[in-house]
Amino acid sequence: HNTRHLIYSRFWHKALYDLGFVNTAEPYKKRTTNGLLMGSDGKKMSKSAGNGFQVDEIVARVGADAARITVLSLGPWDANVNWSDGALAGVQRFLKRVENMADNLTDAPMDAEQERLVNQLIADITDRLENMRFNTAISAMMEFINAFPGQMPRPAYMVLIQMLNPFAPHLTEEIWQRMGHEEMLVFQPWPTYDASKLEKTTMTIVVSVNGKRAADFQISASALENEIIDAAKKAASRKLDGADIVKTIVVPNKLVNFVVKK
């Protein structure tokens, strides 16, 4: 089936090339095969099984952007994936968060960690689009917005909107226009990243006392273990007050646990 499509599409392209209407001799640089969208029951969609849905009904109810992102987020492009109403609901929440973030922007300069996050997002989405890893590109954008639980710097938001544009063109073009831009977003150059800013400069360390979370703090990614332990003691000083620390367990870059007795 695929071969027949490739034969006649290549024939028409070569005919158009001979007539001077296109400037390339071959129509494709590469061919990829996508998996099937299965029903939520894991079976191939069919009328007899009653496990399908009308695309126009989904689009009318939630919009083309949400429907598209949901399909792309379900799994790798070349794998069979099962439709999920839960995934659709999650995508709707994500898009609503993106839209609402426009009302929670700050013009304060970005700090080093925020700059790292922005450059990492550009690097990740660029690579994943080129390699058709659409599902992980979408998850990267969800993780990005989670890194800004309050306000988001305006430049960071603009980059997020540009990264999201290939997946949600209707919403992002509307937001772009609302932000005061006259030329459409689709005509903007794709952002580039600064490789020198991808290295993490800070890390968040969780502090626990006898296995129970007590605090967390940020510290330089190059901090030595004794510096991390001192900072952890300070962060959990209330929980450690009057306690005898019998053991200190350090999980590199993640956790400090104090085993104490009182």
CSV table of C-alpha atoms in Angstrom, one decimal:
chain,number,residue,atom,x,y,z
A,1,HIS,CA,0.0,0.0,0.0
A,2,ASN,CA,2.7,2.4,1.0
A,3,THR,CA,4.8,1.5,-2.0
A,4,ARG,CA,2.0,2.3,-4.5
A,5,HIS,CA,1.7,5.8,-2.9
A,6,LEU,CA,5.4,6.4,-3.1
A,7,ILE,CA,5.6,5.2,-6.8
A,8,TYR,CA,2.8,7.5,-8.1
A,9,SER,CA,3.8,10.5,-5.9
A,10,ARG,CA,7.4,10.2,-7.1
A,11,PHE,CA,6.1,9.9,-10.7
A,12,TRP,CA,4.1,13.1,-10.5
A,13,HIS,CA,7.0,15.0,-8.8
A,14,LYS,CA,9.4,13.9,-11.6
A,15,ALA,CA,6.9,14.9,-14.2
A,16,LEU,CA,6.6,18.4,-12.6
A,17,TYR,CA,10.4,18.6,-12.5
A,18,ASP,CA,10.7,17.8,-16.2
A,19,LEU,CA,8.2,20.5,-16.9
A,20,GLY,CA,10.1,23.0,-14.7
A,21,PHE,CA,7.5,23.5,-12.0
A,22,VAL,CA,9.7,22.2,-9.1
A,23,ASN,CA,13.4,22.5,-8.7
A,24,THR,CA,14.3,19.1,-7.1
A,25,ALA,CA,14.6,15.8,-9.0
A,26,GLU,CA,13.5,13.7,-6.0
A,27,PRO,CA,10.5,14.5,-3.8
A,28,TYR,CA,11.7,13.1,-0.5
A,29,LYS,CA,14.8,13.2,1.6
A,30,LYS,CA,13.7,10.4,3.8
A,31,ARG,CA,10.6,8.3,4.5
A,32,THR,CA,9.3,7.4,8.0
A,33,THR,CA,6.5,5.0,8.9
A,34,ASN,CA,4.1,6.0,11.7
A,35,GLY,CA,2.3,3.5,14.0
A,36,LEU,CA,-1.4,3.1,14.3
A,37,LEU,CA,-3.8,5.0,16.6
A,38,MET,CA,-5.6,2.2,18.3
A,39,GLY,CA,-8.8,2.3,20.4
A,40,SER,CA,-8.6,2.8,24.1
A,41,ASP,CA,-9.2,-1.0,24.4
A,42,GLY,CA,-5.9,-1.6,22.6
A,43,LYS,CA,-7.6,-3.0,19.5
A,44,LYS,CA,-7.6,-1.5,16.0
A,45,MET,CA,-10.4,1.0,15.6
A,46,SER,CA,-13.4,-0.2,13.7
A,47,LYS,CA,-17.1,0.4,13.4
A,48,SER,CA,-17.9,-3.2,14.4
A,49,ALA,CA,-15.8,-2.9,17.6
A,50,GLY,CA,-17.3,0.5,18.4
A,51,ASN,CA,-14.0,1.7,19.8
A,52,GLY,CA,-13.4,4.6,17.4
A,53,PHE,CA,-14.5,8.2,17.4
A,54,GLN,CA,-15.3,11.0,15.0
A,55,VAL,CA,-12.4,13.3,14.5
A,56,ASP,CA,-14.6,16.3,13.7
A,57,GLU,CA,-16.5,15.8,16.9
A,58,ILE,CA,-13.3,15.8,19.0
A,59,VAL,CA,-12.1,18.9,17.2
A,60,ALA,CA,-15.4,20.7,17.7
A,61,ARG,CA,-15.3,19.8,21.4
A,62,VAL,CA,-11.7,20.5,22.4
A,63,GLY,CA,-10.1,22.1,19.3
A,64,ALA,CA,-7.6,20.9,16.7
A,65,ASP,CA,-4.6,21.8,18.9
A,66,ALA,CA,-5.6,19.7,21.8
A,67,ALA,CA,-6.6,16.8,19.6
A,68,ARG,CA,-3.3,16.9,17.7
A,69,ILE,CA,-1.1,17.2,20.8
A,70,THR,CA,-2.9,14.3,22.4
A,71,VAL,CA,-2.2,12.0,19.5
A,72,LEU,CA,1.4,13.0,19.3
A,73,SER,CA,1.9,12.6,23.1
A,74,LEU,CA,0.6,9.1,23.4
A,75,GLY,CA,3.9,7.4,22.4
A,76,PRO,CA,6.7,7.2,19.9
A,77,TRP,CA,5.8,8.2,16.3
A,78,ASP,CA,6.6,4.8,14.9
A,79,ALA,CA,4.7,2.8,17.6
A,80,ASN,CA,1.1,1.7,17.8
A,81,VAL,CA,-0.5,3.7,20.6
A,82,ASN,CA,-3.9,3.6,22.4
A,83,TRP,CA,-6.2,6.5,22.5
A,84,SER,CA,-6.7,7.9,26.0
A,85,ASP,CA,-9.4,10.3,27.2
A,86,GLY,CA,-7.2,10.9,30.3
A,87,ALA,CA,-4.3,12.0,28.0
A,88,LEU,CA,-6.7,14.4,26.3
A,89,ALA,CA,-7.8,15.9,29.6
A,90,GLY,CA,-4.1,16.3,30.6
A,91,VAL,CA,-3.3,18.1,27.3
A,92,GLN,CA,-6.3,20.5,27.8
A,93,ARG,CA,-5.0,21.4,31.3
A,94,PHE,CA,-1.5,22.0,29.9
A,95,LEU,CA,-2.8,24.3,27.1
A,96,LYS,CA,-4.9,26.2,29.6
A,97,ARG,CA,-1.9,26.7,31.8
A,98,VAL,CA,0.1,28.0,28.8
A,99,GLU,CA,-2.7,30.4,28.0
A,100,ASN,CA,-3.1,31.6,31.6
A,101,MET,CA,0.6,32.2,32.0
A,102,ALA,CA,0.3,35.2,29.7
A,103,ASP,CA,-1.3,37.0,32.7
A,104,ASN,CA,1.6,36.1,35.0
A,105,LEU,CA,4.7,37.4,33.3
A,106,THR,CA,7.5,39.4,34.7
A,107,ASP,CA,9.9,41.8,32.9
A,108,ALA,CA,12.6,41.1,35.5
A,109,PRO,CA,15.9,39.8,34.1
A,110,MET,CA,16.2,36.0,34.0
A,111,ASP,CA,18.6,34.4,36.5
A,112,ALA,CA,21.3,31.9,35.4
A,113,GLU,CA,19.0,28.9,36.1
A,114,GLN,CA,16.1,30.3,34.1
A,115,GLU,CA,18.5,31.0,31.2
A,116,ARG,CA,19.7,27.4,31.4
A,117,LEU,CA,16.1,26.2,31.3
A,118,VAL,CA,15.3,28.3,28.2
A,119,ASN,CA,18.4,27.2,26.3
A,120,GLN,CA,17.8,23.6,27.3
A,121,LEU,CA,14.2,23.8,26.0
A,122,ILE,CA,15.3,25.1,22.7
A,123,ALA,CA,18.0,22.4,22.4
A,124,ASP,CA,15.6,19.6,23.4
A,125,ILE,CA,12.7,20.7,21.1
A,126,THR,CA,15.0,21.3,18.1
A,127,ASP,CA,16.6,17.9,18.4
A,128,ARG,CA,13.3,16.1,19.1
A,129,LEU,CA,11.5,17.7,16.2
A,130,GLU,CA,14.3,16.8,13.8
A,131,ASN,CA,14.2,13.2,15.0
A,132,MET,CA,10.4,13.0,15.2
A,133,ARG,CA,10.3,12.3,18.9
A,134,PHE,CA,7.2,14.4,19.3
A,135,ASN,CA,6.0,12.8,22.5
A,136,THR,CA,9.1,13.6,24.4
A,137,ALA,CA,9.1,17.2,22.9
A,138,ILE,CA,5.7,17.7,24.4
A,139,SER,CA,6.7,16.3,27.8
A,140,ALA,CA,9.7,18.7,27.7
A,141,MET,CA,7.4,21.7,27.4
A,142,MET,CA,5.2,20.4,30.2
A,143,GLU,CA,8.3,20.1,32.4
A,144,PHE,CA,9.4,23.5,31.4
A,145,ILE,CA,6.2,25.2,32.5
A,146,ASN,CA,6.2,23.3,35.8
A,147,ALA,CA,9.6,24.9,36.5
A,148,PHE,CA,7.8,28.3,36.7
A,149,PRO,CA,5.1,27.7,39.4
A,150,GLY,CA,4.6,31.5,39.8
A,151,GLN,CA,5.6,34.1,37.3
A,152,MET,CA,7.5,33.4,34.2
A,153,PRO,CA,10.0,35.9,32.6
A,154,ARG,CA,8.5,37.3,29.4
A,155,PRO,CA,11.4,36.1,27.2
A,156,ALA,CA,11.1,32.6,28.5
A,157,TYR,CA,7.3,32.7,27.7
A,158,MET,CA,8.0,33.9,24.2
A,159,VAL,CA,10.4,31.0,23.6
A,160,LEU,CA,7.8,28.5,25.0
A,161,ILE,CA,5.2,29.8,22.6
A,162,GLN,CA,7.6,29.5,19.7
A,163,MET,CA,8.4,25.9,20.7
A,164,LEU,CA,4.8,25.0,21.0
A,165,ASN,CA,3.8,26.6,17.7
A,166,PRO,CA,4.3,23.5,15.5
A,167,PHE,CA,2.1,21.5,17.8
A,168,ALA,CA,-0.6,24.1,18.7
A,169,PRO,CA,-0.5,26.7,15.8
A,170,HIS,CA,-4.0,28.1,16.5
A,171,LEU,CA,-3.5,28.9,20.2
A,172,THR,CA,0.1,30.1,19.9
A,173,GLU,CA,-0.7,32.4,17.0
A,174,GLU,CA,-3.6,33.9,19.0
A,175,ILE,CA,-1.3,34.4,22.1
A,176,TRP,CA,1.5,35.9,19.9
A,177,GLN,CA,-1.0,38.4,18.4
A,178,ARG,CA,-2.3,39.3,21.9
A,179,MET,CA,1.3,39.9,23.0
A,180,GLY,CA,1.5,42.8,20.5
A,181,HIS,CA,3.2,41.2,17.5
A,182,GLU,CA,1.9,42.1,14.1
A,183,GLU,CA,3.7,39.5,11.9
A,184,MET,CA,2.5,35.9,12.4
A,185,LEU,CA,4.6,33.6,14.6
A,186,VAL,CA,5.0,31.1,11.8
A,187,PHE,CA,7.2,33.6,10.0
A,188,GLN,CA,9.6,34.1,12.9
A,189,PRO,CA,13.1,32.5,12.8
A,190,TRP,CA,13.4,29.4,14.9
A,191,PRO,CA,15.3,30.3,18.1
A,192,THR,CA,18.8,29.2,18.6
A,193,TYR,CA,20.4,28.1,21.9
A,194,ASP,CA,23.7,29.0,23.6
A,195,ALA,CA,25.5,25.7,24.3
A,196,SER,CA,27.6,27.4,27.0
A,197,LYS,CA,24.5,28.0,29.1
A,198,LEU,CA,23.3,24.4,29.1
A,199,GLU,CA,25.4,23.3,32.1
A,200,LYS,CA,23.4,23.3,35.3
A,201,THR,CA,24.8,25.9,37.7
A,202,THR,CA,22.6,25.1,40.7
A,203,MET,CA,20.8,22.1,42.1
A,204,THR,CA,18.0,21.5,44.5
A,205,ILE,CA,18.7,19.3,47.5
A,206,VAL,CA,16.0,17.7,49.6
A,207,VAL,CA,16.7,17.4,53.3
A,208,SER,CA,15.1,14.6,55.3
A,209,VAL,CA,15.3,13.7,59.0
A,210,ASN,CA,14.8,10.0,59.8
A,211,GLY,CA,13.4,9.5,56.3
A,212,LYS,CA,10.8,12.3,56.5
A,213,ARG,CA,11.1,15.4,54.3
A,214,ALA,CA,12.1,18.4,56.4
A,215,ALA,CA,13.2,21.0,53.9
A,216,ASP,CA,14.9,21.7,50.5
A,217,PHE,CA,17.4,24.2,49.3
A,218,GLN,CA,19.3,25.3,46.3
A,219,ILE,CA,23.1,25.3,46.1
A,220,SER,CA,25.8,25.6,43.5
A,221,ALA,CA,26.2,22.5,41.3
A,222,SER,CA,29.9,22.6,42.1
A,223,ALA,CA,29.4,22.6,45.9
A,224,LEU,CA,31.5,20.0,47.8
A,225,GLU,CA,29.8,17.4,50.0
A,226,ASN,CA,30.8,19.1,53.3
A,227,GLU,CA,29.3,22.4,52.0
A,228,ILE,CA,26.0,20.6,51.0
A,229,ILE,CA,25.8,18.9,54.5
A,230,ASP,CA,26.4,22.3,56.3
A,231,ALA,CA,23.7,23.9,54.1
A,232,ALA,CA,21.3,21.0,54.8
A,233,LYS,CA,21.8,21.4,58.6
A,234,LYS,CA,20.9,25.0,58.3
A,235,ALA,CA,17.9,24.4,56.1
A,236,ALA,CA,16.5,21.8,58.6
A,237,SER,CA,17.7,23.5,61.7
A,238,ARG,CA,14.3,23.4,63.4
A,239,LYS,CA,13.9,19.7,62.9
A,240,LEU,CA,17.5,19.1,64.1
A,241,ASP,CA,17.3,21.4,67.2
A,242,GLY,CA,18.4,19.4,70.2
A,243,ALA,CA,18.8,16.2,68.2
A,244,ASP,CA,21.9,14.0,68.1
A,245,ILE,CA,22.9,13.2,64.5
A,246,VAL,CA,24.0,9.6,64.5
A,247,LYS,CA,24.4,9.2,60.7
A,248,THR,CA,24.3,11.4,57.6
A,249,ILE,CA,23.4,9.9,54.2
A,250,VAL,CA,24.1,11.9,51.1
A,251,VAL,CA,22.6,11.0,47.7
A,252,PRO,CA,24.7,13.0,45.2
A,253,ASN,CA,22.9,16.0,43.7
A,254,LYS,CA,19.6,14.9,45.3
A,255,LEU,CA,19.2,14.3,49.0
A,256,VAL,CA,20.7,14.6,52.5
A,257,ASN,CA,19.1,12.4,55.1
A,258,PHE,CA,20.0,12.8,58.8
A,259,VAL,CA,19.4,9.9,61.1
A,260,VAL,CA,18.9,11.3,64.6
A,261,LYS,CA,18.0,10.4,68.1
A,262,LYS,CA,16.6,12.7,70.8
